[in-house]
Amino acid sequence: MKDDELAVIAYREAEKRTTAPRRQLGYAMQVAGVYREYLQDTGKTMVELRRILAQYPDAPNAPAIKNELAALKASQFGSTASS
């Protein structure tokens, strides 16, 4: 198993185990970051960002997440993609 895949597993487990919502959001963002930066998997990054928005709709960084998701959709599916 690659270190990046192990990191995703560890962050997901940490997100489940902590009870502090801000920490949970932080771990979820780490997962998205691994998919984006290290694995360079746009599809999984988009899935993770959608999950974050669904699970943490009041996150302080929700507007930035929505913008990133829209940009990823546009790059994957063309500029005519709808949100």
Coordinates of N, CA and C in Angstrom, one line a residue:
M1 N 0.8 -1.2 0.0 CA 0.0 0.0 0.0 C 0.9 1.2 0.0
K2 N 0.5 2.2 -0.9 CA 1.3 3.4 -0.9 C 1.0 4.3 0.3
D3 N 1.9 5.1 0.6 CA 1.8 6.0 1.8 C 0.6 6.9 1.6
D4 N 0.3 7.4 0.4 CA -0.9 8.3 0.2 C -2.2 7.6 0.5
E5 N -2.3 6.3 0.1 CA -3.5 5.6 0.4 C -3.6 5.3 1.9
L6 N -2.5 5.1 2.5 CA -2.5 4.9 4.0 C -2.9 6.2 4.7
A7 N -2.5 7.3 4.2 CA -2.8 8.6 4.7 C -4.3 8.8 4.7
V8 N -4.9 8.5 3.5 CA -6.4 8.6 3.4 C -7.1 7.8 4.4
I9 N -6.7 6.6 4.6 CA -7.3 5.7 5.6 C -7.1 6.3 7.0
A10 N -5.9 6.8 7.3 CA -5.7 7.3 8.7 C -6.5 8.6 8.9
Y11 N -6.6 9.5 7.9 CA -7.4 10.7 8.1 C -8.9 10.4 8.2
R12 N -9.4 9.4 7.5 CA -10.8 9.0 7.6 C -11.1 8.4 9.0
E13 N -10.2 7.6 9.5 CA -10.3 7.0 10.8 C -10.3 8.1 11.9
A14 N -9.4 9.1 11.7 CA -9.3 10.2 12.7 C -10.6 11.0 12.6
E15 N -11.1 11.2 11.4 CA -12.4 12.0 11.3 C -13.5 11.3 12.1
K16 N -13.6 10.0 12.0 CA -14.6 9.2 12.7 C -14.4 9.2 14.2
R17 N -13.2 9.2 14.6 CA -13.0 9.1 16.1 C -13.1 10.4 16.9
T18 N -12.8 11.5 16.2 CA -12.9 12.8 16.9 C -14.4 13.2 17.0
T19 N -14.6 13.9 18.1 CA -16.0 14.5 18.3 C -16.1 16.0 18.0
A20 N -15.0 16.6 17.8 CA -15.0 18.0 17.5 C -15.2 18.3 16.0
P21 N -16.3 18.9 15.7 CA -16.7 19.2 14.3 C -15.6 19.8 13.5
R22 N -14.9 20.8 14.0 CA -13.9 21.5 13.3 C -12.7 20.6 13.0
R23 N -12.4 19.7 13.9 CA -11.3 18.7 13.6 C -11.8 17.7 12.6
Q24 N -13.1 17.3 12.7 CA -13.6 16.4 11.6 C -13.5 17.0 10.3
L25 N -13.9 18.3 10.2 CA -13.8 19.0 8.9 C -12.3 19.0 8.4
G26 N -11.4 19.3 9.4 CA -10.0 19.3 9.0 C -9.5 18.0 8.5
Y27 N -9.9 16.9 9.1 CA -9.4 15.6 8.5 C -10.0 15.3 7.2
A28 N -11.3 15.7 7.0 CA -11.9 15.5 5.7 C -11.2 16.4 4.6
M29 N -10.8 17.6 5.0 CA -10.1 18.4 4.0 C -8.7 17.8 3.7
Q30 N -8.1 17.1 4.7 CA -6.8 16.5 4.5 C -7.0 15.4 3.4
V31 N -8.1 14.6 3.5 CA -8.4 13.6 2.5 C -8.5 14.2 1.2
A32 N -9.3 15.2 1.0 CA -9.4 15.9 -0.3 C -8.0 16.4 -0.8
G33 N -7.2 16.9 0.1 CA -5.9 17.3 -0.3 C -5.0 16.2 -0.8
V34 N -5.1 15.1 -0.2 CA -4.3 13.9 -0.6 C -4.7 13.5 -2.1
Y35 N -6.0 13.5 -2.3 CA -6.5 13.2 -3.6 C -6.1 14.2 -4.6
R36 N -6.2 15.5 -4.2 CA -5.9 16.6 -5.1 C -4.4 16.7 -5.4
E37 N -3.6 16.7 -4.4 CA -2.2 17.1 -4.5 C -1.3 15.9 -4.8
Y38 N -1.5 14.8 -4.1 CA -0.6 13.7 -4.2 C -1.0 12.6 -5.2
L39 N -2.3 12.2 -5.1 CA -2.8 11.2 -6.1 C -3.2 11.8 -7.4
Q40 N -3.4 13.1 -7.4 CA -3.8 13.9 -8.6 C -5.0 13.2 -9.2
D41 N -6.0 12.8 -8.4 CA -7.2 12.1 -8.9 C -8.4 13.1 -8.8
T42 N -8.7 13.8 -9.9 CA -9.7 14.8 -9.9 C -11.1 14.2 -9.5
G43 N -11.4 13.1 -10.0 CA -12.7 12.4 -9.7 C -12.9 12.2 -8.2
K44 N -11.9 11.6 -7.5 CA -12.0 11.4 -6.1 C -12.0 12.7 -5.3
T45 N -11.2 13.7 -5.8 CA -11.2 15.0 -5.1 C -12.6 15.6 -5.2
M46 N -13.3 15.5 -6.3 CA -14.7 16.0 -6.5 C -15.6 15.3 -5.6
V47 N -15.5 13.9 -5.5 CA -16.4 13.2 -4.6 C -16.2 13.6 -3.2
E48 N -15.0 13.8 -2.8 CA -14.7 14.1 -1.4 C -15.2 15.5 -1.1
L49 N -15.0 16.5 -2.0 CA -15.5 17.8 -1.8 C -17.0 17.8 -1.7
R50 N -17.7 17.0 -2.5 CA -19.2 17.0 -2.4 C -19.6 16.4 -1.0
R51 N -18.8 15.4 -0.6 CA -19.1 14.8 0.7 C -18.9 15.8 1.9
I52 N -17.9 16.6 1.8 CA -17.6 17.6 2.8 C -18.8 18.6 2.8
L53 N -19.2 19.0 1.7 CA -20.3 20.0 1.6 C -21.6 19.4 2.2
A54 N -21.8 18.1 1.9 CA -23.0 17.5 2.4 C -23.0 17.3 3.9
Q55 N -21.8 16.9 4.4 CA -21.6 16.6 5.8 C -21.4 17.8 6.7
Y56 N -20.8 18.8 6.1 CA -20.4 20.0 6.9 C -21.0 21.3 6.1
P57 N -22.3 21.4 5.9 CA -22.8 22.5 5.1 C -22.5 23.9 5.6
D58 N -22.3 24.0 6.9 CA -22.0 25.3 7.6 C -20.5 25.6 7.8
A59 N -19.7 24.8 7.1 CA -18.2 25.0 7.2 C -17.8 26.4 6.8
P60 N -16.9 27.0 7.6 CA -16.5 28.4 7.3 C -15.9 28.5 5.9
N61 N -15.3 27.4 5.4 CA -14.7 27.4 4.0 C -15.6 26.8 3.0
A62 N -16.9 26.7 3.2 CA -17.8 26.1 2.3 C -17.8 26.9 0.9
P63 N -17.8 28.2 0.9 CA -17.8 28.9 -0.3 C -16.5 28.6 -1.2
A64 N -15.4 28.5 -0.5 CA -14.2 28.1 -1.2 C -14.3 26.7 -1.8
I65 N -14.8 25.8 -1.0 CA -15.0 24.4 -1.5 C -15.9 24.4 -2.7
K66 N -17.0 25.1 -2.6 CA -17.9 25.2 -3.8 C -17.2 25.7 -5.0
N67 N -16.4 26.8 -4.8 CA -15.6 27.3 -6.0 C -14.6 26.3 -6.5
E68 N -14.0 25.6 -5.7 CA -13.0 24.6 -6.1 C -13.7 23.5 -6.9
L69 N -14.9 23.1 -6.3 CA -15.6 22.0 -7.0 C -16.1 22.5 -8.4
A70 N -16.6 23.7 -8.5 CA -17.0 24.2 -9.8 C -15.8 24.3 -10.8
A71 N -14.7 24.7 -10.3 CA -13.5 24.8 -11.2 C -13.1 23.4 -11.6
L72 N -13.1 22.4 -10.7 CA -12.8 21.0 -11.1 C -13.8 20.5 -12.1
K73 N -15.1 20.7 -11.9 CA -16.1 20.3 -12.9 C -15.8 20.9 -14.2
A74 N -15.5 22.2 -14.2 CA -15.3 22.9 -15.5 C -14.1 22.3 -16.2
S75 N -13.0 22.0 -15.5 CA -11.8 21.4 -16.1 C -12.0 20.0 -16.6
Q76 N -12.9 19.3 -15.9 CA -13.2 17.9 -16.3 C -14.2 17.8 -17.4
F77 N -15.2 18.6 -17.3 CA -16.4 18.4 -18.2 C -16.6 19.6 -19.2
G78 N -15.7 20.6 -19.1 CA -15.9 21.7 -20.0 C -16.6 22.9 -19.3
S79 N -16.5 24.0 -19.8 CA -17.0 25.2 -19.1 C -18.5 25.2 -19.1
T80 N -19.3 24.4 -19.7 CA -20.7 24.4 -19.7 C -21.3 23.5 -18.6
A81 N -20.4 22.9 -17.7 CA -20.9 22.1 -16.7 C -21.7 22.9 -15.7
S82 N -22.8 22.3 -15.2 CA -23.6 23.0 -14.2 C -23.3 22.5 -12.8
S83 N -23.6 23.3 -11.8 CA -23.3 23.0 -10.4 C -24.2 22.0 -9.9

